[in-house]
GROMACS .gro file of C-alpha atoms in nm:
model
  232
    1UNK     CA    1  -3.839  -5.981   3.204
    2UNK     CA    2  -3.487  -6.125   3.174
    3UNK     CA    3  -3.144  -5.987   3.089
    4UNK     CA    4  -2.967  -6.050   2.761
    5UNK     CA    5  -2.587  -6.060   2.784
    6UNK     CA    6  -2.482  -5.957   2.434
    7UNK     CA    7  -2.107  -5.989   2.487
    8UNK     CA    8  -1.875  -6.191   2.709
    9UNK     CA    9  -1.777  -5.864   2.881
   10UNK     CA   10  -2.133  -5.790   2.998
   11UNK     CA   11  -2.205  -5.823   3.369
   12UNK     CA   12  -2.434  -5.734   3.658
   13UNK     CA   13  -2.224  -5.660   3.966
   14UNK     CA   14  -2.369  -5.689   4.318
   15UNK     CA   15  -2.045  -5.605   4.497
   16UNK     CA   16  -1.849  -5.792   4.762
   17UNK     CA   17  -2.145  -5.935   4.953
   18UNK     CA   18  -2.079  -6.148   5.262
   19UNK     CA   19  -2.392  -6.367   5.251
   20UNK     CA   20  -2.198  -6.672   5.126
   21UNK     CA   21  -1.899  -6.650   5.361
   22UNK     CA   22  -1.840  -6.966   5.564
   23UNK     CA   23  -2.124  -7.174   5.417
   24UNK     CA   24  -2.082  -7.552   5.422
   25UNK     CA   25  -2.377  -7.626   5.190
   26UNK     CA   26  -2.509  -7.436   4.888
   27UNK     CA   27  -2.766  -7.452   4.608
   28UNK     CA   28  -2.776  -7.235   4.295
   29UNK     CA   29  -3.063  -7.223   4.045
   30UNK     CA   30  -3.122  -7.018   3.730
   31UNK     CA   31  -3.270  -7.015   3.381
   32UNK     CA   32  -3.037  -6.960   3.086
   33UNK     CA   33  -3.075  -6.931   2.709
   34UNK     CA   34  -2.724  -6.940   2.557
   35UNK     CA   35  -2.658  -6.770   2.225
   36UNK     CA   36  -2.318  -6.935   2.173
   37UNK     CA   37  -2.022  -7.084   2.359
   38UNK     CA   38  -1.756  -6.891   2.169
   39UNK     CA   39  -1.584  -6.737   2.473
   40UNK     CA   40  -1.400  -7.021   2.650
   41UNK     CA   41  -1.515  -7.103   3.005
   42UNK     CA   42  -1.783  -6.835   3.013
   43UNK     CA   43  -1.935  -6.769   3.355
   44UNK     CA   44  -2.308  -6.761   3.422
   45UNK     CA   45  -2.284  -6.654   3.785
   46UNK     CA   46  -2.004  -6.648   4.041
   47UNK     CA   47  -1.856  -6.524   4.366
   48UNK     CA   48  -1.486  -6.563   4.304
   49UNK     CA   49  -1.205  -6.552   4.052
   50UNK     CA   50  -1.008  -6.832   3.883
   51UNK     CA   51  -0.751  -6.812   4.165
   52UNK     CA   52  -0.818  -7.079   4.430
   53UNK     CA   53  -0.756  -6.836   4.716
   54UNK     CA   54  -1.044  -6.615   4.595
   55UNK     CA   55  -1.277  -6.881   4.456
   56UNK     CA   56  -1.587  -6.923   4.674
   57UNK     CA   57  -1.829  -7.065   4.414
   58UNK     CA   58  -1.905  -7.035   4.046
   59UNK     CA   59  -2.106  -7.188   3.761
   60UNK     CA   60  -1.954  -7.164   3.410
   61UNK     CA   61  -1.970  -7.376   3.098
   62UNK     CA   62  -1.651  -7.566   3.008
   63UNK     CA   63  -1.429  -7.463   2.718
   64UNK     CA   64  -1.649  -7.382   2.419
   65UNK     CA   65  -1.907  -7.653   2.491
   66UNK     CA   66  -2.239  -7.689   2.673
   67UNK     CA   67  -2.079  -7.884   2.958
   68UNK     CA   68  -2.181  -7.728   3.292
   69UNK     CA   69  -1.929  -7.695   3.576
   70UNK     CA   70  -1.991  -7.629   3.946
   71UNK     CA   71  -1.714  -7.514   4.179
   72UNK     CA   72  -1.706  -7.453   4.556
   73UNK     CA   73  -1.386  -7.363   4.740
   74UNK     CA   74  -1.249  -7.280   5.085
   75UNK     CA   75  -0.949  -7.079   4.965
   76UNK     CA   76  -0.721  -7.382   4.934
   77UNK     CA   77  -0.926  -7.684   4.832
   78UNK     CA   78  -1.203  -7.689   4.572
   79UNK     CA   79  -1.482  -7.925   4.475
   80UNK     CA   80  -1.507  -7.917   4.095
   81UNK     CA   81  -1.753  -8.129   3.897
   82UNK     CA   82  -1.860  -8.125   3.531
   83UNK     CA   83  -2.157  -8.279   3.357
   84UNK     CA   84  -2.042  -8.579   3.154
   85UNK     CA   85  -2.198  -8.442   2.838
   86UNK     CA   86  -2.266  -8.102   2.683
   87UNK     CA   87  -2.619  -8.064   2.817
   88UNK     CA   88  -2.668  -7.698   2.726
   89UNK     CA   89  -2.774  -7.604   2.374
   90UNK     CA   90  -2.828  -7.267   2.209
   91UNK     CA   91  -3.152  -7.091   2.128
   92UNK     CA   92  -3.393  -7.195   2.406
   93UNK     CA   93  -3.453  -7.151   2.778
   94UNK     CA   94  -3.303  -7.425   2.996
   95UNK     CA   95  -3.289  -7.469   3.371
   96UNK     CA   96  -2.976  -7.537   3.577
   97UNK     CA   97  -2.969  -7.626   3.947
   98UNK     CA   98  -2.644  -7.706   4.129
   99UNK     CA   99  -2.615  -7.832   4.486
  100UNK     CA  100  -2.316  -7.873   4.715
  101UNK     CA  101  -2.363  -8.085   5.028
  102UNK     CA  102  -2.021  -8.004   5.167
  103UNK     CA  103  -1.686  -8.169   5.096
  104UNK     CA  104  -1.680  -8.302   4.741
  105UNK     CA  105  -2.049  -8.396   4.718
  106UNK     CA  106  -2.219  -8.216   4.430
  107UNK     CA  107  -2.524  -8.262   4.207
  108UNK     CA  108  -2.604  -8.077   3.885
  109UNK     CA  109  -2.960  -8.089   3.753
  110UNK     CA  110  -3.041  -8.001   3.393
  111UNK     CA  111  -3.411  -7.925   3.334
  112UNK     CA  112  -3.488  -8.100   3.661
  113UNK     CA  113  -3.291  -8.419   3.589
  114UNK     CA  114  -2.979  -8.514   3.786
  115UNK     CA  115  -2.679  -8.553   3.554
  116UNK     CA  116  -2.389  -8.796   3.562
  117UNK     CA  117  -2.084  -8.597   3.672
  118UNK     CA  118  -1.707  -8.613   3.635
  119UNK     CA  119  -1.495  -8.503   3.931
  120UNK     CA  120  -1.228  -8.264   3.803
  121UNK     CA  121  -1.038  -8.202   4.129
  122UNK     CA  122  -0.997  -8.467   4.399
  123UNK     CA  123  -1.005  -8.215   4.684
  124UNK     CA  124  -1.231  -8.170   4.987
  125UNK     CA  125  -1.311  -7.808   5.075
  126UNK     CA  126  -1.443  -7.706   5.413
  127UNK     CA  127  -1.646  -7.384   5.431
  128UNK     CA  128  -1.670  -7.128   5.150
  129UNK     CA  129  -1.385  -6.880   5.149
  130UNK     CA  130  -1.452  -6.513   5.222
  131UNK     CA  131  -1.366  -6.406   4.869
  132UNK     CA  132  -1.314  -6.036   4.799
  133UNK     CA  133  -1.429  -6.091   4.440
  134UNK     CA  134  -1.770  -5.943   4.367
  135UNK     CA  135  -2.095  -6.138   4.326
  136UNK     CA  136  -2.167  -6.123   3.953
  137UNK     CA  137  -2.388  -6.244   3.675
  138UNK     CA  138  -2.189  -6.273   3.352
  139UNK     CA  139  -1.827  -6.161   3.333
  140UNK     CA  140  -1.650  -6.206   3.671
  141UNK     CA  141  -1.436  -5.936   3.830
  142UNK     CA  142  -1.110  -6.086   3.700
  143UNK     CA  143  -0.968  -6.338   3.451
  144UNK     CA  144  -1.250  -6.534   3.282
  145UNK     CA  145  -1.515  -6.407   3.038
  146UNK     CA  146  -1.887  -6.415   3.089
  147UNK     CA  147  -2.139  -6.598   2.873
  148UNK     CA  148  -2.345  -6.470   2.578
  149UNK     CA  149  -2.719  -6.523   2.602
  150UNK     CA  150  -3.012  -6.461   2.837
  151UNK     CA  151  -3.039  -6.528   3.210
  152UNK     CA  152  -3.324  -6.500   3.462
  153UNK     CA  153  -3.458  -6.617   3.798
  154UNK     CA  154  -3.135  -6.667   3.991
  155UNK     CA  155  -3.176  -6.812   4.338
  156UNK     CA  156  -2.906  -6.911   4.588
  157UNK     CA  157  -2.978  -7.106   4.909
  158UNK     CA  158  -2.772  -7.201   5.213
  159UNK     CA  159  -2.910  -7.556   5.205
  160UNK     CA  160  -2.909  -7.852   4.966
  161UNK     CA  161  -3.225  -7.857   4.757
  162UNK     CA  162  -3.382  -8.197   4.698
  163UNK     CA  163  -3.434  -8.360   4.359
  164UNK     CA  164  -3.805  -8.281   4.386
  165UNK     CA  165  -3.734  -7.916   4.455
  166UNK     CA  166  -3.492  -7.893   4.163
  167UNK     CA  167  -3.758  -8.047   3.940
  168UNK     CA  168  -4.020  -7.800   4.063
  169UNK     CA  169  -3.791  -7.508   3.982
  170UNK     CA  170  -3.735  -7.652   3.634
  171UNK     CA  171  -4.113  -7.668   3.587
  172UNK     CA  172  -4.145  -7.297   3.653
  173UNK     CA  173  -4.174  -7.247   4.030
  174UNK     CA  174  -3.978  -6.933   4.115
  175UNK     CA  175  -3.701  -6.935   4.380
  176UNK     CA  176  -3.901  -6.694   4.595
  177UNK     CA  177  -4.144  -6.979   4.664
  178UNK     CA  178  -3.883  -7.240   4.751
  179UNK     CA  179  -3.723  -7.284   5.097
  180UNK     CA  180  -3.769  -6.916   5.171
  181UNK     CA  181  -3.608  -6.941   5.514
  182UNK     CA  182  -3.281  -7.052   5.355
  183UNK     CA  183  -3.296  -6.835   5.042
  184UNK     CA  184  -2.995  -6.602   5.053
  185UNK     CA  185  -3.033  -6.434   4.715
  186UNK     CA  186  -3.313  -6.391   4.461
  187UNK     CA  187  -3.241  -6.196   4.144
  188UNK     CA  188  -3.520  -6.234   3.886
  189UNK     CA  189  -3.350  -5.999   3.635
  190UNK     CA  190  -3.657  -5.780   3.606
  191UNK     CA  191  -3.499  -5.549   3.349
  192UNK     CA  192  -3.551  -5.216   3.525
  193UNK     CA  193  -3.306  -4.957   3.397
  194UNK     CA  194  -2.937  -4.968   3.480
  195UNK     CA  195  -2.970  -5.172   3.798
  196UNK     CA  196  -3.110  -5.500   3.928
  197UNK     CA  197  -3.226  -5.577   4.282
  198UNK     CA  198  -3.159  -5.878   4.500
  199UNK     CA  199  -3.504  -5.914   4.654
  200UNK     CA  200  -3.380  -6.104   4.960
  201UNK     CA  201  -3.108  -5.877   5.095
  202UNK     CA  202  -3.181  -5.554   4.907
  203UNK     CA  203  -2.844  -5.533   4.735
  204UNK     CA  204  -2.851  -5.331   4.414
  205UNK     CA  205  -2.652  -5.465   4.120
  206UNK     CA  206  -2.497  -5.238   3.859
  207UNK     CA  207  -2.580  -5.340   3.502
  208UNK     CA  208  -2.293  -5.302   3.254
  209UNK     CA  209  -2.407  -5.414   2.911
  210UNK     CA  210  -2.701  -5.656   2.954
  211UNK     CA  211  -3.026  -5.542   2.793
  212UNK     CA  212  -3.391  -5.627   2.863
  213UNK     CA  213  -3.526  -5.952   2.715
  214UNK     CA  214  -3.838  -6.168   2.732
  215UNK     CA  215  -3.861  -6.368   3.053
  216UNK     CA  216  -3.801  -6.737   3.118
  217UNK     CA  217  -4.098  -6.982   3.140
  218UNK     CA  218  -4.168  -6.934   3.509
  219UNK     CA  219  -4.480  -6.881   3.713
  220UNK     CA  220  -4.550  -6.536   3.862
  221UNK     CA  221  -4.364  -6.465   4.184
  222UNK     CA  222  -4.665  -6.276   4.315
  223UNK     CA  223  -5.039  -6.281   4.250
  224UNK     CA  224  -5.296  -6.545   4.173
  225UNK     CA  225  -5.153  -6.795   3.929
  226UNK     CA  226  -5.247  -7.152   3.836
  227UNK     CA  227  -5.037  -7.302   4.116
  228UNK     CA  228  -5.212  -7.086   4.376
  229UNK     CA  229  -5.559  -7.171   4.242
  230UNK     CA  230  -5.481  -7.543   4.232
  231UNK     CA  231  -5.426  -7.540   4.607
  232UNK     CA  232  -5.796  -7.457   4.667
   0.00000   0.00000   0.00000
């Protein structure tokens, strides 16, 4: 299953986790099916507010367009890059993977393809700030709105995924089968009641608004699927 965020105020809140504190590299991957881009600068997922001092990392769209932004910050300096074009469209599942190799080195993949980026801030952050803002899908704790649409299969790693790995995720491989030793967070959005579980660290997220929806086009995380059979 997936979660459908029916309003820009919907969110799933996993609290002030510390798993991202002090990281110098990061990768974020998820499937998204936007309904619209009406709420300006809607967040897909984040750990931080719009204030630089509390902004660890976040992935929103820009303005009211399908431009994807990736931000990583150390509390003073931030790396901020946008896709050159509005890659996201409404009404279908699409895959986003963002990587940060430290400093101001970022890559954003759309459906497995690296995009040309525009650097928005000419700053060089060090390690991710210990933000007291909560780890959220959808609307962040303060300031900005969330997005409207469906989201599933969120994975966050402490390393930089390769282009091949980003492409594999876009073809349906689930985060739980990718660089498991460096996987910090895996939230499939299974749609069970009023909570969601981070299967890596056991954190329980409180669901405020999002409803259950049909899942993204991914392979099963467990069991005997086509990928497993092809290996034999």
